[in-house]
C-alpha cells in the first residue's frame, strides 16, 4: 500500500492470469487501489471471492456498480451473498431496487432486514425534522411577546424625549418668546451691571430706557 512508485496497472494485468489464487487476488486488490472497480469485481467473480466483490463495490460507493452486483447474485441464486451485499452497501442502495429484486426472485425474507433498518432510519430523520420545525411552546411564546413589548416601550420613551418642547435635553426648561436670557452673562468675570448700562457693556441710546423702553 505504501510503495506506489511503479506501474501498478501493468502489474495487475500480469497477475490477473496467474495460476495461483492469491496472486490473482493481489491483481484484484491493485485494481481496487487504482479505482478500477469493474476490473477488480470481475476478477473476484471469476474466483468466486464474493466478500472481495462486496467490499470493492461498497468502497466504490457507486450505486450502479452495486446494483449490478446484486443482480448478479440474483442470477446465480446466491441468496446469502445478496443479503450480505445489502447489509454492507446499505448506504448506497436504493430501496426501490431492493424491493424489485426481492419481489422478482422471491427473496422476501432476505430483503426484510434491509427494509427494517431503512424504516428505522427514515423514522429517526422525520423525528429530527419535526423537532427542528415544531412551533414554540405557549410559555416561550408569551416570554417572547413580553420581551418584544418591553423593547418597544423603551423605543417610545426615546421618541418622547426627542419630541419634547424646545427639542432640548431632559431637565432643561423650554425657551419662551424666542428671546435669549442674558442674565447669566451679568456676573461673568465678576462684572456688575451699572445703572444705565446695557447687559453687553454698552450705553443706552438717547431716548431709550435701560430696560429697552422709550422715554
mmCIF file of C-alpha atoms in Angstrom:
data_model
loop_
_atom_site.group_PDB
_atom_site.id
_atom_site.type_symbol
_atom_site.label_atom_id
_atom_site.label_comp_id
_atom_site.label_asym_id
_atom_site.label_seq_id
_atom_site.Cartn_x
_atom_site.Cartn_y
_atom_site.Cartn_z
ATOM 1 C CA UNK A 1 0.000 0.000 0.000
ATOM 2 C CA UNK A 2 2.840 2.433 0.774
ATOM 3 C CA UNK A 3 5.025 1.770 -2.288
ATOM 4 C CA UNK A 4 3.317 3.028 -5.434
ATOM 5 C CA UNK A 5 6.272 4.244 -7.474
ATOM 6 C CA UNK A 6 5.784 1.644 -10.211
ATOM 7 C CA UNK A 7 3.341 0.784 -12.977
ATOM 8 C CA UNK A 8 0.573 -0.750 -10.866
ATOM 9 C CA UNK A 9 -1.831 -1.372 -13.757
ATOM 10 C CA UNK A 10 0.820 -3.359 -15.667
ATOM 11 C CA UNK A 11 1.476 -5.467 -12.580
ATOM 12 C CA UNK A 12 -2.240 -6.112 -12.100
ATOM 13 C CA UNK A 13 -2.583 -7.187 -15.745
ATOM 14 C CA UNK A 14 0.257 -9.716 -15.398
ATOM 15 C CA UNK A 15 -1.081 -11.148 -12.138
ATOM 16 C CA UNK A 16 -4.661 -11.413 -13.420
ATOM 17 C CA UNK A 17 -3.851 -14.652 -15.272
ATOM 18 C CA UNK A 18 -1.542 -16.139 -12.667
ATOM 19 C CA UNK A 19 -2.092 -19.782 -11.785
ATOM 20 C CA UNK A 20 -2.196 -19.141 -8.041
ATOM 21 C CA UNK A 21 -5.365 -17.753 -6.468
ATOM 22 C CA UNK A 22 -3.628 -15.388 -4.057
ATOM 23 C CA UNK A 23 -1.744 -13.700 -6.891
ATOM 24 C CA UNK A 24 -4.998 -13.177 -8.732
ATOM 25 C CA UNK A 25 -6.415 -11.659 -5.534
ATOM 26 C CA UNK A 26 -3.427 -9.304 -5.450
ATOM 27 C CA UNK A 27 -4.279 -8.303 -9.012
ATOM 28 C CA UNK A 28 -7.878 -7.555 -7.991
ATOM 29 C CA UNK A 29 -6.629 -5.589 -4.984
ATOM 30 C CA UNK A 30 -4.276 -3.489 -7.145
ATOM 31 C CA UNK A 31 -7.146 -2.683 -9.490
ATOM 32 C CA UNK A 32 -9.212 -1.726 -6.462
ATOM 33 C CA UNK A 33 -6.476 0.601 -5.138
ATOM 34 C CA UNK A 34 -6.448 2.375 -8.509
ATOM 35 C CA UNK A 35 -10.246 2.784 -8.587
ATOM 36 C CA UNK A 36 -10.652 0.203 -11.349
ATOM 37 C CA UNK A 37 -13.781 -1.125 -9.691
ATOM 38 C CA UNK A 38 -15.243 -3.122 -12.576
ATOM 39 C CA UNK A 39 -11.977 -4.966 -13.359
ATOM 40 C CA UNK A 40 -11.457 -5.827 -9.705
ATOM 41 C CA UNK A 41 -15.001 -7.135 -9.254
ATOM 42 C CA UNK A 42 -14.795 -9.239 -12.445
ATOM 43 C CA UNK A 43 -11.602 -10.919 -11.246
ATOM 44 C CA UNK A 44 -13.179 -11.670 -7.876
ATOM 45 C CA UNK A 45 -16.304 -13.039 -9.568
ATOM 46 C CA UNK A 46 -14.249 -15.455 -11.651
ATOM 47 C CA UNK A 47 -12.595 -16.792 -8.497
ATOM 48 C CA UNK A 48 -15.880 -16.763 -6.556
ATOM 49 C CA UNK A 49 -14.403 -14.431 -3.966
ATOM 50 C CA UNK A 50 -17.742 -12.937 -3.021
ATOM 51 C CA UNK A 51 -16.516 -10.994 0.001
ATOM 52 C CA UNK A 52 -13.920 -9.229 -2.146
ATOM 53 C CA UNK A 53 -16.649 -8.351 -4.638
ATOM 54 C CA UNK A 54 -18.888 -6.875 -1.936
ATOM 55 C CA UNK A 55 -16.086 -4.901 -0.265
ATOM 56 C CA UNK A 56 -14.933 -3.465 -3.580
ATOM 57 C CA UNK A 57 -18.465 -2.455 -4.562
ATOM 58 C CA UNK A 58 -19.023 -0.795 -1.199
ATOM 59 C CA UNK A 59 -15.733 1.121 -1.429
ATOM 60 C CA UNK A 60 -16.680 2.389 -4.880
ATOM 61 C CA UNK A 61 -19.884 3.979 -3.460
ATOM 62 C CA UNK A 62 -21.298 3.702 -6.981
ATOM 63 C CA UNK A 63 -24.986 2.769 -6.967
ATOM 64 C CA UNK A 64 -24.833 1.331 -10.489
ATOM 65 C CA UNK A 65 -21.928 -0.995 -9.683
ATOM 66 C CA UNK A 66 -23.632 -2.185 -6.505
ATOM 67 C CA UNK A 67 -26.959 -2.795 -8.264
ATOM 68 C CA UNK A 68 -25.221 -4.805 -10.987
ATOM 69 C CA UNK A 69 -23.593 -6.949 -8.305
ATOM 70 C CA UNK A 70 -26.962 -7.501 -6.623
ATOM 71 C CA UNK A 71 -28.484 -8.602 -9.922
ATOM 72 C CA UNK A 72 -25.553 -10.960 -10.457
ATOM 73 C CA UNK A 73 -26.199 -12.578 -7.078
ATOM 74 C CA UNK A 74 -29.862 -12.979 -8.012
ATOM 75 C CA UNK A 75 -28.963 -14.615 -11.346
ATOM 76 C CA UNK A 76 -26.565 -17.067 -9.668
ATOM 77 C CA UNK A 77 -29.008 -17.745 -6.781
ATOM 78 C CA UNK A 78 -26.515 -16.573 -4.181
ATOM 79 C CA UNK A 79 -29.157 -15.576 -1.647
ATOM 80 C CA UNK A 80 -26.804 -15.241 1.306
ATOM 81 C CA UNK A 81 -24.392 -13.099 -0.705
ATOM 82 C CA UNK A 82 -27.316 -10.968 -1.858
ATOM 83 C CA UNK A 83 -28.330 -10.353 1.764
ATOM 84 C CA UNK A 84 -24.711 -9.672 2.795
ATOM 85 C CA UNK A 85 -24.341 -7.118 -0.020
ATOM 86 C CA UNK A 86 -27.499 -5.340 1.154
ATOM 87 C CA UNK A 87 -26.103 -5.159 4.687
ATOM 88 C CA UNK A 88 -22.621 -3.969 3.637
ATOM 89 C CA UNK A 89 -23.722 -1.500 0.957
ATOM 90 C CA UNK A 90 -26.798 -0.261 2.834
ATOM 91 C CA UNK A 91 -25.951 3.444 2.452
ATOM 92 C CA UNK A 92 -25.606 3.230 -1.343
ATOM 93 C CA UNK A 93 -28.565 1.030 -2.344
ATOM 94 C CA UNK A 94 -31.932 2.426 -3.426
ATOM 95 C CA UNK A 95 -34.910 0.824 -1.639
ATOM 96 C CA UNK A 96 -36.971 0.529 -4.842
ATOM 97 C CA UNK A 97 -34.259 -1.595 -6.484
ATOM 98 C CA UNK A 98 -34.109 -3.890 -3.456
ATOM 99 C CA UNK A 99 -37.892 -4.265 -3.426
ATOM 100 C CA UNK A 100 -37.957 -5.049 -7.144
ATOM 101 C CA UNK A 101 -35.242 -7.707 -6.915
ATOM 102 C CA UNK A 102 -36.790 -9.265 -3.841
ATOM 103 C CA UNK A 103 -40.217 -9.433 -5.494
ATOM 104 C CA UNK A 104 -38.934 -10.859 -8.796
ATOM 105 C CA UNK A 105 -36.769 -13.546 -7.170
ATOM 106 C CA UNK A 106 -38.850 -14.387 -4.102
ATOM 107 C CA UNK A 107 -36.253 -13.045 -1.673
ATOM 108 C CA UNK A 108 -38.762 -11.525 0.711
ATOM 109 C CA UNK A 109 -37.106 -12.912 3.833
ATOM 110 C CA UNK A 110 -33.677 -11.746 2.645
ATOM 111 C CA UNK A 111 -34.700 -8.164 1.952
ATOM 112 C CA UNK A 112 -36.703 -7.729 5.170
ATOM 113 C CA UNK A 113 -33.688 -6.772 7.381
ATOM 114 C CA UNK A 114 -32.787 -4.065 4.859
ATOM 115 C CA UNK A 115 -36.283 -2.561 4.950
ATOM 116 C CA UNK A 116 -36.490 -2.719 8.745
ATOM 117 C CA UNK A 117 -33.267 -0.725 9.015
ATOM 118 C CA UNK A 118 -34.394 1.648 6.274
ATOM 119 C CA UNK A 119 -37.707 2.315 8.028
ATOM 120 C CA UNK A 120 -35.913 2.974 11.296
ATOM 121 C CA UNK A 121 -33.540 5.443 9.663
ATOM 122 C CA UNK A 122 -36.417 7.219 7.919
ATOM 123 C CA UNK A 123 -38.339 7.448 11.187
ATOM 124 C CA UNK A 124 -35.342 8.973 13.012
ATOM 125 C CA UNK A 125 -34.854 11.549 10.261
ATOM 126 C CA UNK A 126 -38.528 12.574 10.320
ATOM 127 C CA UNK A 127 -38.483 12.900 14.102
ATOM 128 C CA UNK A 128 -35.376 15.115 13.989
ATOM 129 C CA UNK A 129 -37.027 17.253 11.296
ATOM 130 C CA UNK A 130 -40.198 17.639 13.357
ATOM 131 C CA UNK A 131 -38.170 18.670 16.408
ATOM 132 C CA UNK A 132 -36.445 21.417 14.411
ATOM 133 C CA UNK A 133 -39.604 22.747 12.762
ATOM 134 C CA UNK A 134 -42.222 22.463 15.514
ATOM 135 C CA UNK A 135 -43.732 25.784 16.785
ATOM 136 C CA UNK A 136 -42.511 27.165 20.137
ATOM 137 C CA UNK A 137 -44.368 26.302 23.322
ATOM 138 C CA UNK A 138 -47.008 28.685 24.738
ATOM 139 C CA UNK A 139 -44.824 29.793 27.665
ATOM 140 C CA UNK A 140 -41.882 30.540 25.385
ATOM 141 C CA UNK A 141 -44.211 32.432 23.040
ATOM 142 C CA UNK A 142 -45.518 34.597 25.921
ATOM 143 C CA UNK A 143 -41.969 35.418 27.057
ATOM 144 C CA UNK A 144 -41.069 36.417 23.502
ATOM 145 C CA UNK A 145 -44.099 38.724 23.260
ATOM 146 C CA UNK A 146 -43.300 40.353 26.635
ATOM 147 C CA UNK A 147 -39.702 40.930 25.582
ATOM 148 C CA UNK A 148 -40.840 42.493 22.315
ATOM 149 C CA UNK A 149 -43.237 44.875 24.110
ATOM 150 C CA UNK A 150 -40.540 45.923 26.593
ATOM 151 C CA UNK A 151 -38.206 46.776 23.713
ATOM 152 C CA UNK A 152 -40.955 48.780 22.021
ATOM 153 C CA UNK A 153 -41.641 50.657 25.295
ATOM 154 C CA UNK A 154 -38.041 51.820 25.543
ATOM 155 C CA UNK A 155 -38.129 52.943 21.930
ATOM 156 C CA UNK A 156 -41.300 55.013 22.561
ATOM 157 C CA UNK A 157 -39.650 56.722 25.565
ATOM 158 C CA UNK A 158 -36.763 57.793 23.344
ATOM 159 C CA UNK A 159 -39.204 59.208 20.801
ATOM 160 C CA UNK A 160 -40.992 61.182 23.553
ATOM 161 C CA UNK A 161 -37.694 62.695 24.698
ATOM 162 C CA UNK A 162 -36.780 63.707 21.167
ATOM 163 C CA UNK A 163 -40.212 65.300 20.613
ATOM 164 C CA UNK A 164 -40.214 67.221 23.924
ATOM 165 C CA UNK A 165 -40.999 71.028 23.765
ATOM 166 C CA UNK A 166 -37.940 73.011 22.769
ATOM 167 C CA UNK A 167 -36.210 69.917 21.452
ATOM 168 C CA UNK A 168 -33.793 70.061 24.364
ATOM 169 C CA UNK A 169 -32.400 67.541 26.732
ATOM 170 C CA UNK A 170 -34.456 66.369 29.722
ATOM 171 C CA UNK A 171 -34.289 68.648 32.752
ATOM 172 C CA UNK A 172 -33.822 71.868 30.718
ATOM 173 C CA UNK A 173 -36.715 74.357 30.821
ATOM 174 C CA UNK A 174 -38.167 75.335 27.448
ATOM 175 C CA UNK A 175 -37.469 78.776 25.991
ATOM 176 C CA UNK A 176 -40.500 81.079 25.663
ATOM 177 C CA UNK A 177 -40.970 84.059 23.369
ATOM 178 C CA UNK A 178 -37.930 83.239 21.292
ATOM 179 C CA UNK A 179 -35.785 85.629 23.370
ATOM 180 C CA UNK A 180 -32.339 84.957 24.789
ATOM 181 C CA UNK A 181 -31.830 85.041 28.533
ATOM 182 C CA UNK A 182 -28.747 87.191 29.151
ATOM 183 C CA UNK A 183 -28.932 87.127 32.930
ATOM 184 C CA UNK A 184 -26.162 84.601 33.102
ATOM 185 C CA UNK A 185 -23.745 86.975 31.455
ATOM 186 C CA UNK A 186 -24.286 89.691 34.084
ATOM 187 C CA UNK A 187 -21.962 88.167 36.626
ATOM 188 C CA UNK A 188 -19.470 86.743 34.142
ATOM 189 C CA UNK A 189 -15.950 87.760 35.088
ATOM 190 C CA UNK A 190 -17.140 89.451 38.307
ATOM 191 C CA UNK A 191 -18.648 92.415 36.478
ATOM 192 C CA UNK A 192 -21.755 94.143 37.879
ATOM 193 C CA UNK A 193 -24.226 95.980 35.681
ATOM 194 C CA UNK A 194 -24.204 99.657 36.417
ATOM 195 C CA UNK A 195 -27.367 101.724 36.224
ATOM 196 C CA UNK A 196 -27.883 102.928 32.710
ATOM 197 C CA UNK A 197 -25.663 100.283 31.136
ATOM 198 C CA UNK A 198 -26.770 97.603 28.723
ATOM 199 C CA UNK A 199 -26.045 93.976 29.515
ATOM 200 C CA UNK A 200 -23.368 93.854 26.812
ATOM 201 C CA UNK A 201 -21.424 96.710 28.430
ATOM 202 C CA UNK A 202 -22.707 99.422 26.079
ATOM 203 C CA UNK A 203 -24.555 102.656 26.922
ATOM 204 C CA UNK A 204 -28.248 103.172 26.221
ATOM 205 C CA UNK A 205 -29.141 105.197 23.176
ATOM 206 C CA UNK A 206 -30.717 108.633 23.644
ATOM 207 C CA UNK A 207 -34.424 108.379 24.192
ATOM 208 C CA UNK A 208 -34.257 104.773 25.382
ATOM 209 C CA UNK A 209 -34.632 103.435 28.906
ATOM 210 C CA UNK A 210 -32.055 100.946 30.196
ATOM 211 C CA UNK A 211 -34.703 98.234 30.160
ATOM 212 C CA UNK A 212 -35.370 98.801 26.470
ATOM 213 C CA UNK A 213 -38.322 101.197 26.922
ATOM 214 C CA UNK A 214 -38.825 104.663 25.407
ATOM 215 C CA UNK A 215 -38.994 107.872 27.415
#
